[in-house]
Amino acid sequence: MGRYARKKQHKGDKPLKEKYRTKRKTKDLDEIHEDMSPKNSEMLLNQPVDHDKPGCGQHYCLHCAKHFISIDALKNHFRSKPHKRRIKSLQTEPYTPEEAERAAGMGSYVPPRKVKVTTQLVKEDMVTNESNDV
């Protein structure tokens, strides 16, 4: 270990600042659970064209709350590790105020239920599934 490396041992509050930065802040899991309701998901997956968003807002991952440039980029994202991690984290029921009250001693503990979450269908896949059904 050189002289320069020995001097860089004190991190201070930099890791905390990095943790709470809001530049790349994404939606929380409970907000994504609200977006996964049929009414909201239909609205988010069929957005009007917006030239300010990547891919004009037409390629959206509902579970990760991200826009993608093309359908191929969206399909590659579905196979990626961050997407699979997000799907796994969404499989537990979101935290509720009732659960907070139970944790504070105002009721008995109820373990969170599992929620079945699958990757969304892409528009191309939905069209081919409908044509196969006919």
PDB file of C-alpha atoms in Angstrom:
ATOM      1  CA  MET A   1       0.000   0.000   0.000  1.00  0.00           C
ATOM      2  CA  GLY A   2       1.526   3.261  -1.085  1.00  0.00           C
ATOM      3  CA  ARG A   3       1.520   6.592   0.696  1.00  0.00           C
ATOM      4  CA  TYR A   4      -1.431   7.916  -1.327  1.00  0.00           C
ATOM      5  CA  ALA A   5      -3.595   4.857  -0.619  1.00  0.00           C
ATOM      6  CA  ARG A   6      -2.972   5.147   3.123  1.00  0.00           C
ATOM      7  CA  LYS A   7      -4.341   8.677   3.128  1.00  0.00           C
ATOM      8  CA  LYS A   8      -7.704   7.708   1.584  1.00  0.00           C
ATOM      9  CA  GLN A   9      -9.126   5.696   4.504  1.00  0.00           C
ATOM     10  CA  HIS A  10     -11.746   8.131   5.850  1.00  0.00           C
ATOM     11  CA  LYS A  11     -14.935   8.203   3.823  1.00  0.00           C
ATOM     12  CA  GLY A  12     -16.913  10.670   5.918  1.00  0.00           C
ATOM     13  CA  ASP A  13     -20.578  10.991   4.933  1.00  0.00           C
ATOM     14  CA  LYS A  14     -20.013  10.488   1.190  1.00  0.00           C
ATOM     15  CA  PRO A  15     -21.603   6.981   1.110  1.00  0.00           C
ATOM     16  CA  LEU A  16     -24.719   8.366   2.798  1.00  0.00           C
ATOM     17  CA  LYS A  17     -24.931  11.221   0.319  1.00  0.00           C
ATOM     18  CA  GLU A  18     -24.605   8.765  -2.564  1.00  0.00           C
ATOM     19  CA  LYS A  19     -27.320   6.560  -1.078  1.00  0.00           C
ATOM     20  CA  TYR A  20     -29.878   9.351  -0.861  1.00  0.00           C
ATOM     21  CA  ARG A  21     -29.177  11.115  -4.149  1.00  0.00           C
ATOM     22  CA  THR A  22     -32.339  11.737  -6.090  1.00  0.00           C
ATOM     23  CA  LYS A  23     -30.875  12.106  -9.575  1.00  0.00           C
ATOM     24  CA  ARG A  24     -31.455   8.455 -10.430  1.00  0.00           C
ATOM     25  CA  LYS A  25     -34.334   7.872  -8.007  1.00  0.00           C
ATOM     26  CA  THR A  26     -36.836   5.356  -9.302  1.00  0.00           C
ATOM     27  CA  LYS A  27     -40.306   4.521  -8.078  1.00  0.00           C
ATOM     28  CA  ASP A  28     -40.653   2.677  -4.800  1.00  0.00           C
ATOM     29  CA  LEU A  29     -42.084  -0.840  -4.727  1.00  0.00           C
ATOM     30  CA  ASP A  30     -45.459   0.230  -3.329  1.00  0.00           C
ATOM     31  CA  GLU A  31     -45.842   2.783  -6.142  1.00  0.00           C
ATOM     32  CA  ILE A  32     -45.057   0.072  -8.698  1.00  0.00           C
ATOM     33  CA  HIS A  33     -47.679  -2.203  -7.113  1.00  0.00           C
ATOM     34  CA  GLU A  34     -50.217   0.588  -7.652  1.00  0.00           C
ATOM     35  CA  ASP A  35     -49.066   0.884 -11.281  1.00  0.00           C
ATOM     36  CA  MET A  36     -49.557  -2.859 -11.754  1.00  0.00           C
ATOM     37  CA  SER A  37     -53.321  -2.580 -11.208  1.00  0.00           C
ATOM     38  CA  PRO A  38     -55.156  -3.256 -14.498  1.00  0.00           C
ATOM     39  CA  LYS A  39     -56.425   0.317 -14.907  1.00  0.00           C
ATOM     40  CA  ASN A  40     -53.047   1.978 -14.333  1.00  0.00           C
ATOM     41  CA  SER A  41     -51.046  -0.626 -16.264  1.00  0.00           C
ATOM     42  CA  GLU A  42     -53.247  -0.219 -19.340  1.00  0.00           C
ATOM     43  CA  MET A  43     -52.705   3.533 -19.215  1.00  0.00           C
ATOM     44  CA  LEU A  44     -48.912   3.229 -18.737  1.00  0.00           C
ATOM     45  CA  LEU A  45     -48.402   0.612 -21.445  1.00  0.00           C
ATOM     46  CA  ASN A  46     -50.453   2.559 -24.027  1.00  0.00           C
ATOM     47  CA  GLN A  47     -49.035   6.055 -23.555  1.00  0.00           C
ATOM     48  CA  PRO A  48     -49.423   8.733 -26.211  1.00  0.00           C
ATOM     49  CA  VAL A  49     -46.324   9.575 -28.247  1.00  0.00           C
ATOM     50  CA  ASP A  50     -44.006  11.861 -26.280  1.00  0.00           C
ATOM     51  CA  HIS A  51     -40.844  12.923 -28.109  1.00  0.00           C
ATOM     52  CA  ASP A  52     -39.118  13.900 -24.843  1.00  0.00           C
ATOM     53  CA  LYS A  53     -39.013  10.302 -23.563  1.00  0.00           C
ATOM     54  CA  PRO A  54     -36.775   7.510 -24.898  1.00  0.00           C
ATOM     55  CA  GLY A  55     -38.448   5.666 -27.758  1.00  0.00           C
ATOM     56  CA  CYS A  56     -41.189   8.312 -27.781  1.00  0.00           C
ATOM     57  CA  GLY A  57     -42.622   6.711 -24.629  1.00  0.00           C
ATOM     58  CA  GLN A  58     -43.817   3.594 -26.477  1.00  0.00           C
ATOM     59  CA  HIS A  59     -41.563   0.950 -24.884  1.00  0.00           C
ATOM     60  CA  TYR A  60     -42.097   0.937 -21.105  1.00  0.00           C
ATOM     61  CA  CYS A  61     -41.182  -1.654 -18.478  1.00  0.00           C
ATOM     62  CA  LEU A  62     -43.981  -1.602 -15.936  1.00  0.00           C
ATOM     63  CA  HIS A  63     -42.027  -3.364 -13.175  1.00  0.00           C
ATOM     64  CA  CYS A  64     -38.858  -1.238 -13.366  1.00  0.00           C
ATOM     65  CA  ALA A  65     -40.630   2.027 -14.345  1.00  0.00           C
ATOM     66  CA  LYS A  66     -38.228   2.641 -17.252  1.00  0.00           C
ATOM     67  CA  HIS A  67     -38.639   3.744 -20.851  1.00  0.00           C
ATOM     68  CA  PHE A  68     -36.588   2.066 -23.583  1.00  0.00           C
ATOM     69  CA  ILE A  69     -35.493   3.148 -27.046  1.00  0.00           C
ATOM     70  CA  SER A  70     -36.754   0.144 -28.992  1.00  0.00           C
ATOM     71  CA  ILE A  71     -38.666  -3.096 -28.625  1.00  0.00           C
ATOM     72  CA  ASP A  72     -35.376  -5.016 -28.848  1.00  0.00           C
ATOM     73  CA  ALA A  73     -33.911  -3.034 -25.963  1.00  0.00           C
ATOM     74  CA  LEU A  74     -37.052  -3.787 -23.944  1.00  0.00           C
ATOM     75  CA  LYS A  75     -36.806  -7.520 -24.679  1.00  0.00           C
ATOM     76  CA  ASN A  76     -33.111  -7.525 -23.719  1.00  0.00           C
ATOM     77  CA  HIS A  77     -34.050  -5.776 -20.485  1.00  0.00           C
ATOM     78  CA  PHE A  78     -36.573  -8.517 -19.684  1.00  0.00           C
ATOM     79  CA  ARG A  79     -33.713 -11.053 -19.786  1.00  0.00           C
ATOM     80  CA  SER A  80     -31.400  -8.917 -17.627  1.00  0.00           C
ATOM     81  CA  LYS A  81     -30.490  -9.470 -13.998  1.00  0.00           C
ATOM     82  CA  PRO A  82     -31.807  -6.103 -12.671  1.00  0.00           C
ATOM     83  CA  HIS A  83     -35.262  -6.847 -14.122  1.00  0.00           C
ATOM     84  CA  LYS A  84     -35.308 -10.323 -12.600  1.00  0.00           C
ATOM     85  CA  ARG A  85     -34.262  -8.878  -9.231  1.00  0.00           C
ATOM     86  CA  ARG A  86     -37.077  -6.327  -9.435  1.00  0.00           C
ATOM     87  CA  ILE A  87     -39.617  -9.047 -10.268  1.00  0.00           C
ATOM     88  CA  LYS A  88     -38.457 -11.048  -7.234  1.00  0.00           C
ATOM     89  CA  SER A  89     -38.707  -8.024  -4.933  1.00  0.00           C
ATOM     90  CA  LEU A  90     -42.227  -7.273  -6.215  1.00  0.00           C
ATOM     91  CA  GLN A  91     -43.417 -10.763  -5.248  1.00  0.00           C
ATOM     92  CA  THR A  92     -43.887  -9.758  -1.604  1.00  0.00           C
ATOM     93  CA  GLU A  93     -46.925  -7.746  -0.605  1.00  0.00           C
ATOM     94  CA  PRO A  94     -46.193  -3.998  -0.273  1.00  0.00           C
ATOM     95  CA  TYR A  95     -45.753  -2.443   3.164  1.00  0.00           C
ATOM     96  CA  THR A  96     -48.972  -0.910   4.537  1.00  0.00           C
ATOM     97  CA  PRO A  97     -49.858   1.405   7.446  1.00  0.00           C
ATOM     98  CA  GLU A  98     -51.697  -1.513   9.090  1.00  0.00           C
ATOM     99  CA  GLU A  99     -48.462  -3.497   9.060  1.00  0.00           C
ATOM    100  CA  ALA A 100     -46.670  -0.550  10.664  1.00  0.00           C
ATOM    101  CA  GLU A 101     -49.247  -0.496  13.462  1.00  0.00           C
ATOM    102  CA  ARG A 102     -48.815  -4.235  14.018  1.00  0.00           C
ATOM    103  CA  ALA A 103     -45.042  -3.757  14.182  1.00  0.00           C
ATOM    104  CA  ALA A 104     -45.532  -1.041  16.828  1.00  0.00           C
ATOM    105  CA  GLY A 105     -47.429  -3.493  19.037  1.00  0.00           C
ATOM    106  CA  MET A 106     -51.011  -2.646  18.092  1.00  0.00           C
ATOM    107  CA  GLY A 107     -51.925  -6.088  16.818  1.00  0.00           C
ATOM    108  CA  SER A 108     -50.555  -9.519  16.068  1.00  0.00           C
ATOM    109  CA  TYR A 109     -47.948 -10.184  13.404  1.00  0.00           C
ATOM    110  CA  VAL A 110     -49.205 -11.306  10.001  1.00  0.00           C
ATOM    111  CA  PRO A 111     -46.455 -12.336   7.562  1.00  0.00           C
ATOM    112  CA  PRO A 112     -46.563 -10.607   4.168  1.00  0.00           C
ATOM    113  CA  ARG A 113     -48.284 -12.621   1.473  1.00  0.00           C
ATOM    114  CA  LYS A 114     -46.700 -13.587  -1.819  1.00  0.00           C
ATOM    115  CA  VAL A 115     -47.991 -11.852  -4.936  1.00  0.00           C
ATOM    116  CA  LYS A 116     -47.726 -13.559  -8.324  1.00  0.00           C
ATOM    117  CA  VAL A 117     -45.787 -11.271 -10.665  1.00  0.00           C
ATOM    118  CA  THR A 118     -44.861 -12.189 -14.231  1.00  0.00           C
ATOM    119  CA  THR A 119     -43.085 -10.192 -16.894  1.00  0.00           C
ATOM    120  CA  GLN A 120     -45.456  -8.117 -18.999  1.00  0.00           C
ATOM    121  CA  LEU A 121     -46.291  -9.063 -22.547  1.00  0.00           C
ATOM    122  CA  VAL A 122     -44.791  -6.971 -25.327  1.00  0.00           C
ATOM    123  CA  LYS A 123     -47.156  -5.552 -27.951  1.00  0.00           C
ATOM    124  CA  GLU A 124     -45.722  -7.880 -30.623  1.00  0.00           C
ATOM    125  CA  ASP A 125     -46.301 -10.914 -28.408  1.00  0.00           C
ATOM    126  CA  MET A 126     -49.868  -9.845 -27.645  1.00  0.00           C
ATOM    127  CA  VAL A 127     -50.646  -9.594 -31.377  1.00  0.00           C
ATOM    128  CA  THR A 128     -49.226 -13.067 -32.109  1.00  0.00           C
ATOM    129  CA  ASN A 129     -51.088 -14.601 -29.159  1.00  0.00           C
ATOM    130  CA  GLU A 130     -54.394 -13.135 -30.396  1.00  0.00           C
ATOM    131  CA  SER A 131     -53.792 -14.433 -33.937  1.00  0.00           C
ATOM    132  CA  ASN A 132     -52.982 -17.912 -32.592  1.00  0.00           C
ATOM    133  CA  ASP A 133     -56.232 -17.982 -30.569  1.00  0.00           C
ATOM    134  CA  VAL A 134     -58.387 -17.301 -33.650  1.00  0.00           C
TER     135      VAL A 134
END
